Short mmCIF file of C-alpha atoms in Angstrom, two decimals:
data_model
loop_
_atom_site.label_atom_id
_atom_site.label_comp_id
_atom_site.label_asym_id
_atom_site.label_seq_id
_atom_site.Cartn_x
_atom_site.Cartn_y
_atom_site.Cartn_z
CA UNK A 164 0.50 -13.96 -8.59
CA UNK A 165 -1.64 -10.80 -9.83
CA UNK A 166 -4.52 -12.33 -11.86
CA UNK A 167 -5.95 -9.29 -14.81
CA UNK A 168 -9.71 -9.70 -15.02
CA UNK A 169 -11.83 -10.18 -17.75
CA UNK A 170 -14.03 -7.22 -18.79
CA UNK A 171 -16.63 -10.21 -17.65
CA UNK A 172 -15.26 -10.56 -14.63
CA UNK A 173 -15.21 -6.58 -14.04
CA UNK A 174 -19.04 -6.41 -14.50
CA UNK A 175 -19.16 -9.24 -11.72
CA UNK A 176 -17.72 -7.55 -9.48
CA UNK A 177 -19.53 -4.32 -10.17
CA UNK A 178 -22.48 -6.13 -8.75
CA UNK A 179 -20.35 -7.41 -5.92
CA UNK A 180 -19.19 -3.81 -5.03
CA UNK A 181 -22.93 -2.50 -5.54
CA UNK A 182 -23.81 -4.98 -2.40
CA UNK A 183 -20.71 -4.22 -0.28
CA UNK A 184 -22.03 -0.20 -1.41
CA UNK A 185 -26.09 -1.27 -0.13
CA UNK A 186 -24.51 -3.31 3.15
CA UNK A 187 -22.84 0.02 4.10
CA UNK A 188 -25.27 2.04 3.65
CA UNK A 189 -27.71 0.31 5.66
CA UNK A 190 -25.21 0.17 8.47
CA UNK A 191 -24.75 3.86 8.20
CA UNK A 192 -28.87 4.49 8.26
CA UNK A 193 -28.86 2.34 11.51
CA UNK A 194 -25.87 4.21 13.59
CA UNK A 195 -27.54 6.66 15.99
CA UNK A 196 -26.94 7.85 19.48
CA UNK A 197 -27.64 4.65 21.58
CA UNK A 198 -27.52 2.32 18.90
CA UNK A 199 -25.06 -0.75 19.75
CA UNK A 200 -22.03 -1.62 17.29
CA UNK A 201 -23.60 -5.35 17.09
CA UNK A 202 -26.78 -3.38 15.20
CA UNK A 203 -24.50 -1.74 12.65
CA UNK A 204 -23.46 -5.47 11.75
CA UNK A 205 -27.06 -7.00 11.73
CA UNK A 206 -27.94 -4.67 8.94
CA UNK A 207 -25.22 -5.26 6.74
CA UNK A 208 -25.97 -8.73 7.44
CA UNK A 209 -29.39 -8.40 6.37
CA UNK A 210 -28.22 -6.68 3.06
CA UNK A 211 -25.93 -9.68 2.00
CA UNK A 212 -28.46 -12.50 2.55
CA UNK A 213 -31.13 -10.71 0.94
CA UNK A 214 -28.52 -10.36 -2.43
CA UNK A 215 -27.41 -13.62 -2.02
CA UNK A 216 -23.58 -13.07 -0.99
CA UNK A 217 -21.18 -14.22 1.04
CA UNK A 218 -19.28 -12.23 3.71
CA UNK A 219 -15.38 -12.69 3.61
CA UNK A 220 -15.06 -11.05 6.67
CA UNK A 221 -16.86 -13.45 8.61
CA UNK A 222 -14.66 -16.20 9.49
CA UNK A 223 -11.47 -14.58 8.13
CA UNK A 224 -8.26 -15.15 10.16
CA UNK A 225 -5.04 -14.04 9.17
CA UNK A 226 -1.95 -14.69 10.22
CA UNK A 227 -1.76 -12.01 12.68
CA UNK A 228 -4.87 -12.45 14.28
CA UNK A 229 -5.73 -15.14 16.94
CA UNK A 230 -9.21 -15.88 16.00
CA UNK A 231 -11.33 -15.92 13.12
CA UNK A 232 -13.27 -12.52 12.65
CA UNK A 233 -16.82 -12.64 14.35
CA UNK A 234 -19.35 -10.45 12.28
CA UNK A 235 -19.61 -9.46 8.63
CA UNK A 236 -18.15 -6.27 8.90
CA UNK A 237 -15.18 -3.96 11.17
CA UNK A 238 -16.64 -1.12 12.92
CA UNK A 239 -14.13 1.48 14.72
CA UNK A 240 -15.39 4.20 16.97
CA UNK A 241 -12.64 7.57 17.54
CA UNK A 242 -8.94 6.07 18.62
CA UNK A 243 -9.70 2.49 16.55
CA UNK A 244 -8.54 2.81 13.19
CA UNK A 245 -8.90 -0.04 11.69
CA UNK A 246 -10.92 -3.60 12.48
CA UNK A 247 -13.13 -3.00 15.13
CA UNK A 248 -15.14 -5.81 16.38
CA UNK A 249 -18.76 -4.62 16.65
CA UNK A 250 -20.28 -5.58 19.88
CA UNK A 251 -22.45 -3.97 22.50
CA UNK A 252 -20.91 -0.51 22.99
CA UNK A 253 -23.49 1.87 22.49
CA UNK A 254 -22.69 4.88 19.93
CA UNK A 255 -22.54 8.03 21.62
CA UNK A 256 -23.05 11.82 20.52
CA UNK A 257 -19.83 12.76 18.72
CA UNK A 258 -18.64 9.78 17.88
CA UNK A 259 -16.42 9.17 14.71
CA UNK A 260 -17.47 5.77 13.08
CA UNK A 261 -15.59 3.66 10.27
CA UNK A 262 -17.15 0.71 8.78
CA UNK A 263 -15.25 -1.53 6.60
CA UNK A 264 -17.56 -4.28 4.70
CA UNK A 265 -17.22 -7.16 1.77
CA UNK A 266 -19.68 -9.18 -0.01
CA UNK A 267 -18.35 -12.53 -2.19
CA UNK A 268 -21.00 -12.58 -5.17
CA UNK A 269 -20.31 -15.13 -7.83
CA UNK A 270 -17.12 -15.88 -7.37
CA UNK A 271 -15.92 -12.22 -7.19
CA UNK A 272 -15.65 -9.73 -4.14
CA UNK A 273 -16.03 -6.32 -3.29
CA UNK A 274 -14.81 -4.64 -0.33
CA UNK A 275 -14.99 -0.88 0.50
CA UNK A 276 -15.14 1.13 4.01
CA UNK A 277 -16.65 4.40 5.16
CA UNK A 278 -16.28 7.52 7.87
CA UNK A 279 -18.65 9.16 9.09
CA UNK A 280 -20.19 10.63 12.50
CA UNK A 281 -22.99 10.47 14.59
CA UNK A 282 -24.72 13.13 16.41
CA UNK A 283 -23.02 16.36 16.70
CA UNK A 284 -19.92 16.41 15.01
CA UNK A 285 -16.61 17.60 15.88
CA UNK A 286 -15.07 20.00 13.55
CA UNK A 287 -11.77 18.59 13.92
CA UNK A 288 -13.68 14.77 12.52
CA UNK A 289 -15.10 16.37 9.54
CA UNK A 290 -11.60 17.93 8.56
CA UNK A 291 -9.74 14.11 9.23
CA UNK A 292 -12.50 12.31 7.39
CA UNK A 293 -12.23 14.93 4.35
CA UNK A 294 -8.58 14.76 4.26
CA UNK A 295 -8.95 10.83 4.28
CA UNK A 296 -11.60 11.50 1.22
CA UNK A 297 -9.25 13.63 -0.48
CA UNK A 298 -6.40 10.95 0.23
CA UNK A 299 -8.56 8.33 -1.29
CA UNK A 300 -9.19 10.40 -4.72
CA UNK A 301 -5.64 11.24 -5.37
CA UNK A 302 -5.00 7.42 -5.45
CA UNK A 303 -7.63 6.53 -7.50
CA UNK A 304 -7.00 9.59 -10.05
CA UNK A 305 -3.13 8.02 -9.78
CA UNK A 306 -4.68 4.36 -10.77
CA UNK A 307 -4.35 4.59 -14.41
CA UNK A 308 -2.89 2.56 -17.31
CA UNK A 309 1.07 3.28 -17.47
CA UNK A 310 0.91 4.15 -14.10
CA UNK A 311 2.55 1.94 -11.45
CA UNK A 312 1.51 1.01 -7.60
CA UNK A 313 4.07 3.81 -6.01
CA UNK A 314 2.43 6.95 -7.87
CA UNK A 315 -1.06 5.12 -5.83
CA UNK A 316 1.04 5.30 -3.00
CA UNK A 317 2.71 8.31 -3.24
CA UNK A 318 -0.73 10.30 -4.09
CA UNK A 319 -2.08 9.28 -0.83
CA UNK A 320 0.48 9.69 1.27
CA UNK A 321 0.96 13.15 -0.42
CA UNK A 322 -2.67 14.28 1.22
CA UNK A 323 -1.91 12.32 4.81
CA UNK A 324 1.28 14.61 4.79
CA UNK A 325 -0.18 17.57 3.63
CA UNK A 326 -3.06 17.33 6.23
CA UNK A 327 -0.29 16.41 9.27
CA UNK A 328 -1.87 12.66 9.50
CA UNK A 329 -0.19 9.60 10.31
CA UNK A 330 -0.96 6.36 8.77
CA UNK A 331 -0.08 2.85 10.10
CA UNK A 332 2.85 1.58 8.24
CA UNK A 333 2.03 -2.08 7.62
CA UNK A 334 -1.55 -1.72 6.69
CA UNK A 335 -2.89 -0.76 3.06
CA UNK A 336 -4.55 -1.71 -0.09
CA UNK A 337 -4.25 -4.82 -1.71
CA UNK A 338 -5.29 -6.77 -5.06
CA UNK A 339 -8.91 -8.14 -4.88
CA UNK A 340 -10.80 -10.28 -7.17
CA UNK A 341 -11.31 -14.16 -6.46
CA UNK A 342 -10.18 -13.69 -3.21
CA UNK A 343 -10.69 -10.55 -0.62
CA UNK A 344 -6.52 -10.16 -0.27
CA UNK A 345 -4.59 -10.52 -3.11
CA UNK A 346 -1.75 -9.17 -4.94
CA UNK A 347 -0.50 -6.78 -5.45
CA UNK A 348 0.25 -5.40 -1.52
CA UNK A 349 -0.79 -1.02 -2.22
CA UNK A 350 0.89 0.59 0.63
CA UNK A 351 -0.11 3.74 1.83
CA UNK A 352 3.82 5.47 1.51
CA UNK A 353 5.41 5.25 -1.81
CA UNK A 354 8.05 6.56 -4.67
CA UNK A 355 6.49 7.38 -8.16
CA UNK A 356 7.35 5.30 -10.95
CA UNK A 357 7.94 2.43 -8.23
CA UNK A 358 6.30 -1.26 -8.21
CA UNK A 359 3.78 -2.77 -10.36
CA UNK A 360 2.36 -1.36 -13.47
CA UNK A 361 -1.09 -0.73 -13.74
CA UNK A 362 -2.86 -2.32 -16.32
CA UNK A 363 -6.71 -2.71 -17.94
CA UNK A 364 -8.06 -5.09 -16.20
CA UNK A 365 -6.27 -4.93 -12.93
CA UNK A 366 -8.53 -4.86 -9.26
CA UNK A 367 -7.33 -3.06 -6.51
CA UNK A 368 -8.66 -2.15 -2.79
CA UNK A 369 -7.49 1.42 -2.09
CA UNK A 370 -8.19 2.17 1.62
CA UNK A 371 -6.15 5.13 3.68
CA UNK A 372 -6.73 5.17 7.15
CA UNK A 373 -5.45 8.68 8.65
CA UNK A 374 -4.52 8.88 12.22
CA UNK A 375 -5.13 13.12 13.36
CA UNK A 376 -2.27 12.74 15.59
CA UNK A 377 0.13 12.38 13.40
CA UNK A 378 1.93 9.59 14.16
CA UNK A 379 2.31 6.27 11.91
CA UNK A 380 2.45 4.04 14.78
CA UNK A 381 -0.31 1.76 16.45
CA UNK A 382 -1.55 -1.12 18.55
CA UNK A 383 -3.58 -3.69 18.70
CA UNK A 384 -6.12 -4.46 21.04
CA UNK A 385 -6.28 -7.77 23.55
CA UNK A 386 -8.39 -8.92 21.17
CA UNK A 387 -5.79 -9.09 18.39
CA UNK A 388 -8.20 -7.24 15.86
CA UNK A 389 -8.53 -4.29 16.62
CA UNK A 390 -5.65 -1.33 15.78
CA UNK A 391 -6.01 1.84 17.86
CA UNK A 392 -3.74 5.35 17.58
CA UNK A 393 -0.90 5.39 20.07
CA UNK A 394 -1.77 8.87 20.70
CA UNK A 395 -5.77 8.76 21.80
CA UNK A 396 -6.05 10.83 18.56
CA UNK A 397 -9.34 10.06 16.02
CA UNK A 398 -8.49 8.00 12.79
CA UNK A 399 -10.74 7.63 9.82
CA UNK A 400 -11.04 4.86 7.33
CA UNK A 401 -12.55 4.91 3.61
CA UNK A 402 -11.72 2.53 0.64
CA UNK A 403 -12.85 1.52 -2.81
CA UNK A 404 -12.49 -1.06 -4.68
CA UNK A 405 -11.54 -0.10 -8.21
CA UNK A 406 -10.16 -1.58 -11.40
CA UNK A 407 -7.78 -0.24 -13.94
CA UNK A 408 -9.23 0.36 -17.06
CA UNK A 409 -8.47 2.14 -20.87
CA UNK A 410 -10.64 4.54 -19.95
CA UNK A 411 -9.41 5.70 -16.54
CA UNK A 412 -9.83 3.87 -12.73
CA UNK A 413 -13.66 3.03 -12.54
CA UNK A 414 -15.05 2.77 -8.99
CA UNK A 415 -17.21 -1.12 -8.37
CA UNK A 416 -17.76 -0.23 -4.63
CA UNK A 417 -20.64 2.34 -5.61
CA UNK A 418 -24.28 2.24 -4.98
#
């Protein structure tokens, strides 16, 4: 069921997104060369006490994973794509970092995710995590009223092409609101005009996660979490959490 939120219910989860927005940014401030994955996580953590708010990554386990997520948000360093568990490994100079974060505030959630590097940068990162910018903008300019989930689609999967990325095939946005995951599923590969139509009040989670070698398929880690590039190749990771409005897609995962 796709629940269509209250204007009320939008500014709710502006202030949700404004927390997932602080939590990241802290964890981005802490990443240097040297600094543990398990750090990154501690200061997010310390952003959503402080605010009062709930983590629903903490806990989470769904039906692919065999345990329930350990920290409050995913970090994934080069080859990991996509829900890293942040432990001791210590960040090195060139690393490419994506950190994926929520925050539960009142009853409403936010969820949003960021690329970035530390140290000296490869050239080659900055181009993937620009592309997976540019990716991200398309969809949201796509998200408007009259609109419908496959021009989302299709507008991000127009840049992944363009740029010669891959992106895993059964991960992408989703519905958010009440709950971190709900309808409607947003894949990453679509047809315009296909799927549902986008109306005011409407949440969604846009998130492509671009794989530099090109290739759409993955796997998972022995810890059934974390998704790596079959390749070796770098992937980066950046999402919003948006709604649908009158007025055109407004961003709630901003600082």
């Amino acid at each position: 069921m796709v629940e269509i939120k209250t204007d009320t219910a939008l500014e709710t989860m502006r202030e949700a997104g404004r927390v997932v927005a602080q939590a990241l940014a802290a964890a981005r401030q802490s990443a240097a060369v040297g600094v543990r994955l398990r750090e990154l996580d501690e200061a997010a953590r310390t952003v959503l006490t402080k605010a009062g708010a709930r983590s629903p990554f903490l806990g989470y386990q769904p039906s692919f994973a065999p345990t329930p997520f350990p920290a409050v948000i995913c970090a994934s360093v080069n080859d990991a794509v996509s829900h890293g568990i942040p432990d001791d490994y210590r960040l090195r100079d060139g690393d490419l970092v994506s950190v994926d974060c929520g925050a539960e505030l009142d009853g409403w959630t936010g969820d949003a995710a960021i690329s970035f590097t530390v140290g000296t940068p490869r050239p080659a990162d900055l181009e993937l995590i620009a592309a997976t910018q540019q990716a991200l903008d398309a969809g949201i300019a796509a998200a408007t009223v009259g609109h419908r989930i496959g021009d989302i689609s299709h507008a991000i999967n127009t840049v992944a092409r363009t740029a010669a990325c891959g992106m895993p095939t059964d991960f992408g946005g989703h519905g958010i609101g009440r709950q971190m995951h709900e309808d409607p599923h947003v894949p990453n590969h679509g047809r315009p005009g296909r799927g549902f139509p986008l109306r005011h009040g409407l949440t969604l989670a846009l998130e492509p996660m671009l794989m530099a070698g090109g290739r759409n398929e993955y796997r998972t880690d022995p810890d059934g979490w974390t998704l790596r590039t079959v390749d070796g190749s770098r992937a980066a990771h950046i999402e919003h959490t948006i709604a649908i409005t009158q007025d055109g897609p407004r961003i709630l995962t901003l600082l």
